[in-house]
Coordinates of C-alpha atoms in Angstrom, one line a residue:
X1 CA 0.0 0.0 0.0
X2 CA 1.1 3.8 -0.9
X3 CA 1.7 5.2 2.6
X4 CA 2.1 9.1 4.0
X5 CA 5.0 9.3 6.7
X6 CA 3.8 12.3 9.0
X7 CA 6.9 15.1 9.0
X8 CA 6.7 15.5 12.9
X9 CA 5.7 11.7 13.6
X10 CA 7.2 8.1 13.3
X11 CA 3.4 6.9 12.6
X12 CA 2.6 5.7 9.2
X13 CA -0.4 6.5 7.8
X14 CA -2.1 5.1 4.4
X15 CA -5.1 5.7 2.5
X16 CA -5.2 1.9 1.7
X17 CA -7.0 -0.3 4.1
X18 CA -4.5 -1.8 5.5
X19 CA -3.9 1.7 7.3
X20 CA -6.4 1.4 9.5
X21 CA -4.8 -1.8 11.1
X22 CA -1.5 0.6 11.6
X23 CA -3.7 3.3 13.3
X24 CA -4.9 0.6 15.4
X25 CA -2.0 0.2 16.3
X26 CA 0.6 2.7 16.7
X27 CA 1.6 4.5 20.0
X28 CA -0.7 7.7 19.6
X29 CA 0.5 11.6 20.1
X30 CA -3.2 13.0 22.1
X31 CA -3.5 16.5 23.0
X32 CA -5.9 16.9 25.6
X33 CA -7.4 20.4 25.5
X34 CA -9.4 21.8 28.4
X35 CA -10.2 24.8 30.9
X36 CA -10.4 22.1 33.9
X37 CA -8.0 20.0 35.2
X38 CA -6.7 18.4 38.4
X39 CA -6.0 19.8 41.5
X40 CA -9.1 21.4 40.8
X41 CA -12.4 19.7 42.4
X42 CA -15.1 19.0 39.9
X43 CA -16.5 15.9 38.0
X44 CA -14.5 16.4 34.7
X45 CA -11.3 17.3 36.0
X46 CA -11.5 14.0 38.0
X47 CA -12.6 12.2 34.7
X48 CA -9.2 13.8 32.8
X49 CA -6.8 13.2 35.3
X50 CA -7.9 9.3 35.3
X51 CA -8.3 9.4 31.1
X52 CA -4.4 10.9 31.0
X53 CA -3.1 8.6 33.2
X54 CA -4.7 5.7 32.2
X55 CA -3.2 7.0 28.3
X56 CA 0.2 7.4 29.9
X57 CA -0.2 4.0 31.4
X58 CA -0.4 2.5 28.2
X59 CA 2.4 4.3 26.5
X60 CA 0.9 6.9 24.8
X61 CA 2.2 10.5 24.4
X62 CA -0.1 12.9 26.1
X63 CA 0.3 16.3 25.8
X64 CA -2.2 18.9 28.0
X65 CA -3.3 22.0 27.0
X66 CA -5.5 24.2 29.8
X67 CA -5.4 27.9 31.5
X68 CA -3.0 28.2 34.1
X69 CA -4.1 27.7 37.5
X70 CA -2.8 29.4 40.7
X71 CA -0.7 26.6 42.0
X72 CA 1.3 26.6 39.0
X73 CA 3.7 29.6 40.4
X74 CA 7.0 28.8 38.6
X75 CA 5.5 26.1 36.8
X76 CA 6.7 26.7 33.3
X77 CA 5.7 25.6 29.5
X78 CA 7.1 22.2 27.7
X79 CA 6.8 19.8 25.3
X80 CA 3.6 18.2 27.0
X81 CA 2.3 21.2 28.3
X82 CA 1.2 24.4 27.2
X83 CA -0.6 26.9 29.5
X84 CA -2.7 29.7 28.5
X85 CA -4.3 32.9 30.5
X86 CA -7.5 32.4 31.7
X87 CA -10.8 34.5 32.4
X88 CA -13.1 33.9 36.2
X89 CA -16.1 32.1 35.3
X90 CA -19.1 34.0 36.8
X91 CA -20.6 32.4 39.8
X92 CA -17.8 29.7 40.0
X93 CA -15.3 31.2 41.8
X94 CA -11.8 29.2 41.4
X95 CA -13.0 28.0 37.5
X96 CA -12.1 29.8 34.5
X97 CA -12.5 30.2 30.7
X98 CA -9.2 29.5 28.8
X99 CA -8.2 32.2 26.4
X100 CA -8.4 31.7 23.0
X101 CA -5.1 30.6 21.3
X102 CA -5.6 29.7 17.8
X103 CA -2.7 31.2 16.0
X104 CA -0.4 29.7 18.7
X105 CA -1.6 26.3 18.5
X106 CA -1.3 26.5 14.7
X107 CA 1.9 27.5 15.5
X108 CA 3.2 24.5 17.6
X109 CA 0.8 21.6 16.0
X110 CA 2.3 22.7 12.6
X111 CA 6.1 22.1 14.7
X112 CA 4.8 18.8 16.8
X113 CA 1.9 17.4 15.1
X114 CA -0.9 15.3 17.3
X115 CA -2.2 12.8 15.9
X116 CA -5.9 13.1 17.6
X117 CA -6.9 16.0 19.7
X118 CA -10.0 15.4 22.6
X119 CA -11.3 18.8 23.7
X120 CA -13.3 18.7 26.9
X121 CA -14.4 22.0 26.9
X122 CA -16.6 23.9 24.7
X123 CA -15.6 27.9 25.6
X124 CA -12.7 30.1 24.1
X125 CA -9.8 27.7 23.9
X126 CA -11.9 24.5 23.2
X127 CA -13.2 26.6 20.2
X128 CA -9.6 28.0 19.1
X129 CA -8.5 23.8 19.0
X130 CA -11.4 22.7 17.0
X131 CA -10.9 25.5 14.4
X132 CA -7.0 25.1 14.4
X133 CA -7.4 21.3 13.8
X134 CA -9.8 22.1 11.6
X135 CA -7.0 24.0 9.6
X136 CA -4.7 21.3 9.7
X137 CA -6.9 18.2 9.3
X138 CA -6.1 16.3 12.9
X139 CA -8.7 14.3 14.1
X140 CA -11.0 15.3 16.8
X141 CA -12.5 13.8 19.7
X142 CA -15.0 16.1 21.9
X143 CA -16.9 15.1 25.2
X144 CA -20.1 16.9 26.2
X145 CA -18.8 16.7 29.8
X146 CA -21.6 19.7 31.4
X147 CA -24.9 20.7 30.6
X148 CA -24.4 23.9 30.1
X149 CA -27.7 25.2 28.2
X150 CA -29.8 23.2 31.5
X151 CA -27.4 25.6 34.0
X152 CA -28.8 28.9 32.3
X153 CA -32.2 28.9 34.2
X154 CA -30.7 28.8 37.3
X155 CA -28.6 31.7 36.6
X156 CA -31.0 33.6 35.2
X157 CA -30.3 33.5 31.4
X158 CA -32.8 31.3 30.4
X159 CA -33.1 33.6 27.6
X160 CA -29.7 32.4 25.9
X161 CA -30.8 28.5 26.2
X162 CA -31.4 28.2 22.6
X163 CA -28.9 30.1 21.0
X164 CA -26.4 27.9 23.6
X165 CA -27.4 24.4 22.7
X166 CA -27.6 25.9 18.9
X167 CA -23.8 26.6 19.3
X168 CA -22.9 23.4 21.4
X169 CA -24.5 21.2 18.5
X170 CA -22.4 23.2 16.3
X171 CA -19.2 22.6 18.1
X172 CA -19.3 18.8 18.8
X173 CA -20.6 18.2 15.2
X174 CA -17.6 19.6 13.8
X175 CA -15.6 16.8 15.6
X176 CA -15.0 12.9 14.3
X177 CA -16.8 11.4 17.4
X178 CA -18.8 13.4 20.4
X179 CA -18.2 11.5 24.1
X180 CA -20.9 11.4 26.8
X181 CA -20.9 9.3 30.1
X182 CA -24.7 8.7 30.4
X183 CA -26.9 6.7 27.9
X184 CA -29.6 9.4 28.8
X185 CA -27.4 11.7 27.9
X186 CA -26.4 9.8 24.7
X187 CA -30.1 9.5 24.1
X188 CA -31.0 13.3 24.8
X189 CA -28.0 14.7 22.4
X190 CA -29.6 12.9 19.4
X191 CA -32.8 13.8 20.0
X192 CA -31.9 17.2 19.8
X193 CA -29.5 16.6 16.4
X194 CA -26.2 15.8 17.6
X195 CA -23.9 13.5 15.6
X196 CA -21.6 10.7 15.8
X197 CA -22.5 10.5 19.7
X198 CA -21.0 7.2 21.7
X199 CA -20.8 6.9 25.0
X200 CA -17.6 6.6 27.4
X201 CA -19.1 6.1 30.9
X202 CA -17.1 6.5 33.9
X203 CA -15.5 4.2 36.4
X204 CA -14.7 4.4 40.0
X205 CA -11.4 3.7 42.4
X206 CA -12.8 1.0 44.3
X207 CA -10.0 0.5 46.8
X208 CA -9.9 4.2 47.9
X209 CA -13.8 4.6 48.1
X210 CA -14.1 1.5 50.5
X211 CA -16.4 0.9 53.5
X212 CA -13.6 -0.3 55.7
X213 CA -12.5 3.7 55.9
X214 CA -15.5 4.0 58.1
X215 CA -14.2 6.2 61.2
X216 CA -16.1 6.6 64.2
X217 CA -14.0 9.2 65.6
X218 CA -15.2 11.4 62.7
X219 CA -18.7 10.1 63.4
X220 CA -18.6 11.1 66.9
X221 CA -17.1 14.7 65.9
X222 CA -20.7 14.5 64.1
X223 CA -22.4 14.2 67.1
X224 CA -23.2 10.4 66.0
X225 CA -22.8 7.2 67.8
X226 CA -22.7 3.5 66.0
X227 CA -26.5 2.9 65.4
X228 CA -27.1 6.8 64.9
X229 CA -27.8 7.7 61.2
X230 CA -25.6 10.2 58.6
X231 CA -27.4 11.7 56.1
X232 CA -24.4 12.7 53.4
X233 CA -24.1 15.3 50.1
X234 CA -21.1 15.5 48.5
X235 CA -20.9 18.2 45.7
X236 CA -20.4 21.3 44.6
X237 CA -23.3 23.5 46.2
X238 CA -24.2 25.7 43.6
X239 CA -28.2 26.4 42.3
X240 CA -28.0 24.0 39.5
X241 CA -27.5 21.5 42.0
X242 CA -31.4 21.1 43.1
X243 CA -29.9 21.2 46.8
X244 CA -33.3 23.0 47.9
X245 CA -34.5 19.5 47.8
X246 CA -31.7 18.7 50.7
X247 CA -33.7 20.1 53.5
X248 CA -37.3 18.9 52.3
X249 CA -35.6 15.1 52.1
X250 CA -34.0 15.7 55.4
X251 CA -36.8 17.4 57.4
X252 CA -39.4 14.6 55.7
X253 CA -36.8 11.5 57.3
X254 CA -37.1 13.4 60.8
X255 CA -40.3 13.2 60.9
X256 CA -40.7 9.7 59.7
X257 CA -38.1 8.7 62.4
X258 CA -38.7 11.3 65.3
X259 CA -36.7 8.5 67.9
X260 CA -33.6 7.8 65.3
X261 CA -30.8 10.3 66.1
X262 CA -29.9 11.9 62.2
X263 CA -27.4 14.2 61.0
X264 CA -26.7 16.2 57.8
X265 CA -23.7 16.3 56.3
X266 CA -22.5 18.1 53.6
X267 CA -19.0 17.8 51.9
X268 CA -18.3 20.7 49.5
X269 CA -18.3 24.2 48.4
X270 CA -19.5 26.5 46.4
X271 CA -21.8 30.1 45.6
X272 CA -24.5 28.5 47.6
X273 CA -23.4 27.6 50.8
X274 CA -24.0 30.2 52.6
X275 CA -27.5 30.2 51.8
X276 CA -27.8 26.2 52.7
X277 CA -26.1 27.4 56.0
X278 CA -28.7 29.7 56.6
X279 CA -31.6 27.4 55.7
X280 CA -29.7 24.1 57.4
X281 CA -28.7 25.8 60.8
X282 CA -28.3 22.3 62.5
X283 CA -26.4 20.6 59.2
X284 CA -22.6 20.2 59.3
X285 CA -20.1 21.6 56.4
X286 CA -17.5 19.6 56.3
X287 CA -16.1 22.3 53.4
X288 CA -14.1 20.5 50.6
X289 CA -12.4 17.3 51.1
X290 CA -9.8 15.4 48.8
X291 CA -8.5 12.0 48.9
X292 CA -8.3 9.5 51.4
X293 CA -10.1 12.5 53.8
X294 CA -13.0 12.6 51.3
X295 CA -13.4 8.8 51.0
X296 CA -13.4 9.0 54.8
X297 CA -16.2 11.4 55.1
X298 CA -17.9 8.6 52.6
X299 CA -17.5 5.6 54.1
X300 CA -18.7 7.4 57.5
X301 CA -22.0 8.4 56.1
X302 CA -25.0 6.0 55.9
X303 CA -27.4 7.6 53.5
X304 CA -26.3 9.6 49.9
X305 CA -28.7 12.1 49.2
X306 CA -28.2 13.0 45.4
X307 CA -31.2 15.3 44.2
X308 CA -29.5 17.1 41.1
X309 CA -31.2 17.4 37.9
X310 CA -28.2 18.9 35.5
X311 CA -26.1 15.8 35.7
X312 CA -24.4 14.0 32.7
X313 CA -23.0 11.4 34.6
X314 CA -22.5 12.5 38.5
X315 CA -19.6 10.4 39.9
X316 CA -20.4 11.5 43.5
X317 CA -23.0 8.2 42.6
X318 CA -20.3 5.8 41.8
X319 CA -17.9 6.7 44.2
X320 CA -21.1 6.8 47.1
X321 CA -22.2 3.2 46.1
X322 CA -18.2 2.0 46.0
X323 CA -18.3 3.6 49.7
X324 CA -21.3 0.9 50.7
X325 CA -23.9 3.9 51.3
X326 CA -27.6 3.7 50.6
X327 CA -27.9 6.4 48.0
X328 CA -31.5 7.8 46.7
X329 CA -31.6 10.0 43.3
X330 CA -33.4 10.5 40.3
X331 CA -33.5 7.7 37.6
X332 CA -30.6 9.4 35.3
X333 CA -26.9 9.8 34.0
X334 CA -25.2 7.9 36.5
X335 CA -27.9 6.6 38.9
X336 CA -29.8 5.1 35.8
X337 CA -26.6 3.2 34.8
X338 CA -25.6 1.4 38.1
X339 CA -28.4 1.6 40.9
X340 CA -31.3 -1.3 40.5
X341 CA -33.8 0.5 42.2
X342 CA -34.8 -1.2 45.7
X343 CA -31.6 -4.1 45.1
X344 CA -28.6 -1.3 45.5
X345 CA -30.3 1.8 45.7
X346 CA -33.2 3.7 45.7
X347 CA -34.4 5.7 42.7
X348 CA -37.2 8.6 41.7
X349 CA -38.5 9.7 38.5
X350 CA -36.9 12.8 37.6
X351 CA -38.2 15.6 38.7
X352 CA -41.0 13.8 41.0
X353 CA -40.1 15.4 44.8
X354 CA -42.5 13.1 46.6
X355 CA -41.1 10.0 45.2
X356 CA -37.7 10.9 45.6
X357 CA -38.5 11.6 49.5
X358 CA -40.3 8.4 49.8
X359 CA -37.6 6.9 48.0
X360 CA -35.6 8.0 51.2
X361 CA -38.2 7.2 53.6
X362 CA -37.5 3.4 52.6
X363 CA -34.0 3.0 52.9
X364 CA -35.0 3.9 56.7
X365 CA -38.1 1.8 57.2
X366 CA -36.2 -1.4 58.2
X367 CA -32.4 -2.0 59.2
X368 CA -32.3 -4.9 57.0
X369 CA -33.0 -2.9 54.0
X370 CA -30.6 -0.5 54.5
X371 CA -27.8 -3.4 55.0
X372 CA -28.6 -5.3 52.1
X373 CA -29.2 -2.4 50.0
X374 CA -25.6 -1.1 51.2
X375 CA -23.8 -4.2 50.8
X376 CA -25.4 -4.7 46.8
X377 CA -23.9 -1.2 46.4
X378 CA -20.6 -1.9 47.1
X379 CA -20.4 -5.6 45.5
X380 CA -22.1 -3.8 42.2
X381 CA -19.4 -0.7 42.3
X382 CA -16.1 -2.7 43.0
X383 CA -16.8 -4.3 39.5
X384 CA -16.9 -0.4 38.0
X385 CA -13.2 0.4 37.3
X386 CA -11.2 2.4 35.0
X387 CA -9.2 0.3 33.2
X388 CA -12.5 -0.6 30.5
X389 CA -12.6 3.0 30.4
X390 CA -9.6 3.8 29.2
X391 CA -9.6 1.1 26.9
X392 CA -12.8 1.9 25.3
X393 CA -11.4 5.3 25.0
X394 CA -8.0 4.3 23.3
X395 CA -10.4 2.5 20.6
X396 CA -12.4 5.9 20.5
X397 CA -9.2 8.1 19.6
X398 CA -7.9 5.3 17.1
X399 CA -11.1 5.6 15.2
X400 CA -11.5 9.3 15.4
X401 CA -8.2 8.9 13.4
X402 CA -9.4 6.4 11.3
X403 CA -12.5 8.3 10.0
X404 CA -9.8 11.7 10.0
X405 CA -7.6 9.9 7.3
X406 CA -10.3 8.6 5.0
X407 CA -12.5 11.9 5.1
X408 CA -13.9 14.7 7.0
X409 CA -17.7 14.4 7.7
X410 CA -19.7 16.4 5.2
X411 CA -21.0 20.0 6.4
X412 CA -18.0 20.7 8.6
X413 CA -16.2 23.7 7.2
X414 CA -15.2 26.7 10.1

């Protein structure tokens, strides 16, 4: 077969079929672009840290492209890292926009060519490495990682929802495949004319989220004794959260129990916990947590009380079930994936606030229910790990390349 050497690359590639065997093959160059990344706290810099490694792990190049972030004083720019300025989201105070940086990323893909880029994130920079790739013809992978067009009720633009999912579906069209963690989320994106969607879920570190981290000194900081129950959140507490729902689920299992000693207790941070403090007086914020502190504060609770709406996947759920808790949410994104309603968890309709509550009221109705349901939670998420993750992912950027070297999809042009 006539093969094409890429200049900056020792990967072959051909237009015969055979070259699809030596994509599937090759050690890959993947630049990862995003506006969120580890040591910060959120569900898709967690996600990226565990892709990149997991990449690494296997002997891929990974090179990282993202604003810079305050603990990177001194840290400077290299081969596998490029940092950019970045602009204060509004309302998420420690999260920024990247700035856009088109001409410089022609500059150095056009020196150091990737052979697949996955951007993570849709604003400024995301949009400056779809057009450059665009420019030079490298493959694309995009993951629809936050529902970003749901968040603008809560923040009072509901006004720009439209033209917002107008400009997402425009984005992740423009790329070879779109990722998303949830079938519902899957489902929902091609309803509303998104293309090429598959789905990459999301897996879950089974030995540090473990039920033997249990401490009852931190329990009895709680005010808690051994047969006493813990009501847990763990999130960021912000309005597209649904946490309103947090006190009317608490106040309803106090009444329903007026004998059982139970406590609130809320891991996280965020633009709305002041408010939460005001209107949960007798709740404890435990403030953010990281690590094997975090999977303590899990493993320490008895109920997870998930009520969010806004979710594409939510791995508060996975890493709550690995912990051995009795979670209750609403029948989507992650929930819908790994909790068999009544066997390892307890599940609502979405949006239905009575079921949800009675949903809660269960778990506490009989001490055998709550153990079983606990123990199914943990057997179910210890089979959940990253390592099919990745792999599915590997397969994803090999085929993204794939398609890239046959043809473009039609209609794509910046």
């Amino acid at each position: 077969p006539i093969t094409v050497t890429n200049p900056s690359s020792n990967h072959h590639i051909s237009d015969m079929p055979s070259a699809e065997t030596d994509v599937m093959s090759t050690i890959l160059h993947v630049t990862l672009i995003t506006e969120t990344f580890p040591p910060e706290i959120n569900g898709v810099a967690n996600t990226l840290g565990r892709l990149c490694d997991g990449l690494r792990l296997r002997g891929h190049r990974v090179e990282l492209i993202r604003p810079r972030q305050s603990e990177d004083a001194g840290l400077v720019a290299a081969d596998d890292l490029m940092l950019c300025r970045g602009w204060p989201i509004p309302g998420y105070p420690g999260l920024q926009w990247g700035q856009s940086s088109m001409h410089k990323l022609l500059r150095r893909w056009t020196r150091q060519r990737p052979d697949v880029l996955y951007i993570a994130t849709e604003g400024p920079l995301g949009l400056s490495a779809l057009r450059a790739a665009r420019r030079l013809g490298i493959a694309v992978v995009s993951g629809f990682h936050t529902n970003f067009q749901q968040y603008t009720h809560e923040y009072g633009f509901g006004f720009v929802t439209r033209l917002l999912t107008h400009y997402l579906r425009w984005f992740h069209n423009r790329s070879q495949i779109t990722v998303v963690p949830s079938l519902s989320q899957k489902m929902e994106l091609e309803r509303r004319g998104f293309e090429r969607v598959e789905l990459l879920s999301r897996g879950v570190d089974s030995q540090l989220f473990h039920p033997s981290k249990r401490s009852a000194a931190l329990r009895e900081s709680w005010g808690l004794s051994v047969d006493d129950i813990a009501v847990l959140h763990v999130g960021r507490l912000a309005p597209e959260k649904n946490l309103g729902l947090l006190k009317t689920s608490f106040d309803a299992l106090q009444a329903a129990h007026p004998r059982q000693t139970l406590k609130l207790i809320i891991v996280g941070d965020g633009p709305q916990r002041t408010t939460l403090e005001q209107q949960l007086p007798n709740a404890i914020f435990c403030g953010t947590q990281r690590g094997d502190i975090l999977a303590t504060h899990y493993a320490s609770g008895d109920l997870f009380v998930f009520p969010s709406l806004t979710e594409t996947f939510g791995n508060v759920v996975l890493e709550a079930l690995a912990s051995g808790l009795g979670v209750i949410a609403y029948d989507q994104a992650a929930a819908a994936q790994h909790i068999r309603h009544g066997h390892n968890g307890a599940l609502a309709m979405p949006g239905d606030e009575e079921a949800f509550i009675d949903a809660a009221r269960w778990l506490l109705e009989e001490s055998e229910t709550l153990r079983r349901v606990r123990l199914n939670a943990r057997q179910h998420a210890s089979r959940q790990g990253w390592a099919p993750i990745i792999d599915l992912f590997e397969r994803q950027l090999r085929s993204a390349c794939a398609m890239s070297n046959k043809a473009l999809p039609m209609g794509q042009l910046l």
